[in-house]
Coordinates of C-alpha atoms in Angstrom, one line a residue:
M1 CA 0.0 0.0 0.0
G2 CA 1.3 3.4 -0.9
C3 CA 0.0 6.3 1.2
D4 CA 0.2 10.1 0.7
L5 CA -0.2 11.1 4.4
G6 CA -1.0 14.8 3.6
T7 CA -1.4 17.8 5.8
T8 CA -5.0 18.4 4.8
N9 CA -5.9 15.2 2.8
S10 CA -4.6 11.7 2.5
C11 CA -4.9 9.0 -0.2
V12 CA -3.8 5.5 -0.9
F13 CA -2.5 3.7 -4.0
I14 CA -2.2 0.0 -4.7
R15 CA -0.7 -1.9 -7.6
E16 CA -2.9 -4.2 -9.6
G17 CA -0.9 -6.1 -12.3
E18 CA 1.3 -3.5 -14.0
K19 CA -1.0 -0.6 -13.1
Y20 CA -1.3 1.6 -10.1
K21 CA -4.6 2.9 -9.0
V22 CA -6.1 5.2 -6.3
V23 CA -8.4 3.4 -3.9
V24 CA -11.6 5.3 -3.3
N25 CA -12.9 5.6 0.3
D26 CA -16.3 4.7 1.7
K27 CA -17.6 8.1 0.4
G28 CA -16.5 7.3 -3.1
N29 CA -13.7 9.9 -3.0
N30 CA -10.1 9.6 -4.0
T31 CA -8.9 11.6 -1.0
T32 CA -9.8 11.5 2.7
P33 CA -9.5 14.6 4.9
S34 CA -6.6 14.2 7.4
V35 CA -9.0 15.2 10.2
V36 CA -9.9 13.3 13.5
L37 CA -13.0 14.0 15.6
F38 CA -12.9 13.2 19.3
D39 CA -15.7 13.2 21.9
K40 CA -15.6 15.2 25.2
E41 CA -13.7 12.4 26.9
G42 CA -11.0 12.4 24.3
K43 CA -12.0 9.2 22.5
V44 CA -11.9 8.9 18.7
V45 CA -15.3 9.2 17.1
T46 CA -14.5 9.2 13.4
V47 CA -11.8 10.2 10.8
G48 CA -12.2 11.9 7.4
K49 CA -15.1 13.8 5.9
D50 CA -17.5 13.3 8.7
A51 CA -14.9 14.6 11.2
K52 CA -14.3 17.6 9.0
K53 CA -18.0 18.5 9.0
E54 CA -17.9 18.9 12.8
A55 CA -15.0 21.4 12.7
T56 CA -17.3 24.4 12.8
L57 CA -19.6 23.2 15.6
K58 CA -16.9 21.4 17.8
P59 CA -13.6 23.1 16.9
E60 CA -11.9 22.1 20.2
L61 CA -12.7 18.4 19.5
V62 CA -11.5 18.3 15.8
V63 CA -7.8 17.8 15.2
F64 CA -6.4 18.6 11.8
E65 CA -3.1 19.4 10.1
V66 CA -1.2 17.3 12.7
K67 CA 1.5 16.8 10.2
R68 CA 2.7 20.3 11.1
L69 CA 3.4 19.0 14.6
I70 CA 4.9 15.5 14.1
G71 CA 8.5 15.2 15.2
R72 CA 8.7 18.8 16.3
R73 CA 9.5 20.4 19.7
F74 CA 6.8 22.3 21.4
D75 CA 8.9 25.5 21.5
S76 CA 9.9 25.4 17.8
P77 CA 8.8 28.4 15.7
E78 CA 6.7 26.2 13.5
V79 CA 4.6 24.8 16.4
Q80 CA 4.2 28.3 18.0
E81 CA 3.0 29.7 14.6
F82 CA 0.5 26.9 14.3
R83 CA -0.8 27.4 17.8
K84 CA -2.0 30.9 16.8
I85 CA -4.5 29.4 14.4
A86 CA -5.3 26.0 15.7
P87 CA -8.7 25.9 17.6
F88 CA -7.6 22.7 19.5
K89 CA -5.1 22.6 22.4
I90 CA -1.4 22.1 21.6
I91 CA 0.6 21.3 24.7
P92 CA 4.2 20.4 25.6
G93 CA 4.6 16.6 26.0
K94 CA 6.8 15.1 28.8
N95 CA 9.6 14.8 26.3
G96 CA 9.3 18.4 25.2
D97 CA 7.6 17.5 21.9
A98 CA 4.4 19.1 20.7
W99 CA 1.3 17.1 21.7
V100 CA -2.4 17.8 21.5
K101 CA -5.0 17.7 24.3
V102 CA -8.6 16.8 23.5
G103 CA -11.1 16.4 26.2
E104 CA -9.5 14.5 29.1
K105 CA -6.8 12.9 27.0
E106 CA -3.4 13.8 25.6
Y107 CA -2.1 12.5 22.3
S108 CA 1.2 12.6 20.5
P109 CA 1.1 13.7 16.8
Q110 CA 2.2 10.1 16.0
Q111 CA -0.9 8.7 17.7
V112 CA -3.2 11.2 15.9
S113 CA -1.4 10.4 12.6
A114 CA -2.0 6.7 13.4
F115 CA -5.7 7.2 13.5
I116 CA -5.6 8.6 10.0
L117 CA -3.3 5.8 8.8
Q118 CA -5.7 3.3 10.3
K119 CA -8.5 4.8 8.3
M120 CA -6.4 4.6 5.1
K121 CA -5.4 1.0 6.0
Q122 CA -9.1 0.1 6.4
I123 CA -10.0 1.7 3.1
T124 CA -7.3 -0.5 1.4
E125 CA -8.3 -3.7 3.2
D126 CA -11.9 -3.2 2.4
H127 CA -11.0 -2.9 -1.3
L128 CA -8.6 -5.9 -1.3
G129 CA -10.5 -8.1 1.0
R130 CA -7.4 -9.0 3.0
S131 CA -5.0 -7.6 5.7
V132 CA -2.3 -5.1 4.7
R133 CA 0.9 -4.9 6.7
N134 CA 3.4 -3.3 4.2
A135 CA 3.3 0.4 3.4
V136 CA 5.2 3.1 1.6
I137 CA 4.5 6.5 3.1
T138 CA 5.5 9.8 1.6
V139 CA 7.0 12.7 3.6
P140 CA 8.2 16.1 2.6
A141 CA 11.9 16.2 1.4
Y142 CA 12.7 18.6 4.2
F143 CA 11.5 16.2 6.9
N144 CA 14.4 15.6 9.3
D145 CA 15.2 12.2 10.9
A146 CA 13.0 12.8 13.9
Q147 CA 10.0 13.5 11.7
R148 CA 10.7 10.5 9.6
Q149 CA 11.1 8.2 12.6
A150 CA 7.9 9.6 14.1
T151 CA 6.0 8.8 10.8
I152 CA 7.3 5.2 11.0
S153 CA 6.1 5.1 14.6
A154 CA 2.7 6.3 13.6
A155 CA 2.5 3.5 11.0
V156 CA 3.5 0.9 13.6
I157 CA 0.8 2.2 15.9
A158 CA -1.7 2.0 13.0
G159 CA -1.0 -1.7 12.6
F160 CA 1.6 -1.8 9.8
G161 CA 4.8 -3.8 10.1
N162 CA 5.4 -6.1 13.0
P163 CA 4.7 -4.5 16.4
K164 CA 6.8 -7.2 18.1
D165 CA 9.9 -6.7 15.9
L166 CA 11.0 -3.1 15.2
E167 CA 13.7 -4.1 12.7
E168 CA 11.3 -6.1 10.7
S169 CA 8.8 -3.2 10.8
R170 CA 11.5 -1.0 9.3
K171 CA 11.6 -3.3 6.3
M172 CA 7.8 -3.4 5.9
I173 CA 7.3 0.3 6.3
R174 CA 9.2 2.5 3.8
I175 CA 9.5 6.3 3.8
I176 CA 9.9 8.1 0.4
N177 CA 10.3 11.8 -0.3
E178 CA 7.1 13.3 -1.8
P179 CA 8.9 14.9 -4.8
T180 CA 10.6 11.6 -5.6
A181 CA 7.2 9.8 -5.5
A182 CA 5.8 12.5 -7.8
A183 CA 8.8 12.2 -10.2
L184 CA 8.3 8.4 -10.3
A185 CA 4.6 8.8 -11.0
Y186 CA 5.3 10.9 -14.0
G187 CA 7.9 8.5 -15.3
V188 CA 10.9 10.9 -15.3
D189 CA 13.1 8.0 -14.3
K190 CA 12.7 6.3 -17.7
K191 CA 15.4 8.5 -19.3
A192 CA 18.8 6.7 -19.3
K193 CA 21.0 9.8 -19.1
L194 CA 21.8 11.9 -16.1
H195 CA 19.2 14.7 -15.8
T196 CA 17.8 17.1 -13.3
V197 CA 14.1 17.9 -12.7
V198 CA 12.3 20.5 -10.6
V199 CA 9.2 19.3 -8.7
F200 CA 6.6 21.8 -7.4
D201 CA 4.3 20.4 -4.8
L202 CA 1.5 22.7 -3.9
G203 CA -0.7 21.0 -1.3
G204 CA -3.4 22.0 1.0
G205 CA -1.1 23.3 3.7
T206 CA 2.4 23.6 2.3
F207 CA 4.2 24.5 -0.9
D208 CA 7.5 22.7 -1.6
I209 CA 10.0 22.9 -4.4
S210 CA 12.6 20.3 -4.9
I211 CA 15.5 19.8 -7.3
I212 CA 16.1 16.1 -8.0
E213 CA 19.0 14.6 -9.9
I214 CA 18.2 11.3 -11.6
N215 CA 20.8 8.9 -12.9
E216 CA 20.0 5.4 -14.1
G217 CA 16.9 5.2 -12.0
L218 CA 18.5 6.5 -8.8
F219 CA 17.1 9.7 -7.3
E220 CA 19.0 12.3 -5.2
V221 CA 17.3 15.4 -3.8
K222 CA 19.9 18.1 -4.3
A223 CA 18.0 21.0 -2.8
T224 CA 14.6 21.7 -1.3
A225 CA 12.8 24.9 -0.2
G226 CA 9.3 26.2 0.2
D227 CA 6.8 27.6 2.6
T228 CA 5.2 25.5 5.3
Y229 CA 2.3 27.9 5.6
L230 CA 1.3 28.3 2.0
G231 CA -1.3 26.0 0.5
G232 CA -4.9 25.7 -0.6
A233 CA -6.1 26.3 2.9
N234 CA -4.4 29.6 3.0
F235 CA -6.0 30.6 -0.4
D236 CA -9.4 29.7 1.1
Q237 CA -8.6 31.8 4.2
K238 CA -7.7 34.8 2.1
I239 CA -10.9 34.5 0.1
V240 CA -12.9 34.3 3.4
N241 CA -11.1 37.4 4.8

């Protein structure tokens, strides 16, 4: 299973024969909002579109864009910037990382991401009719090691890999840079000669630009830059204002 665990939306791909296809969710959509609804006690109610619908009525119980927090320290500039606009509580965890508090419970970003990944896993399993343990998950090229490891931890919590064997889980759960995945999807690796491509990734919450050097099917991200607070959601906010 391939998963684009996005800031605002997520989607899953599978390979059937020689073709890759997007798996639609239970609403018939290609993408699922990366949004989790909790009750007043802090228990998960639902994930996806139904959770997003409650954001206006129950803003303190709806957690979204948790990708902005994963693997980050609470006192980091990025987290403090997000706290200004997030209607739910973002608190310092015991380890100094950013956590969220919903109702009576506290969750790490990995745990919230795991709820989203569980939803994507269920969508895939319902389509295939069997259990799925292996996953390839995309992350921004600028993600550091802590953020990548936190994403793997979220996948293990969600039921991917082998919870009893961390080393085996690392083989079953792969992390790939989002621009590399995009380049592969467009077949730019088919050229035999050394060449360089620029990938623009304008998502719901972020805008990333990456320069990738490709040589005989091997990808190397040479440089990456962008704006972690420029995306479709920001365009919407400007229109509203």
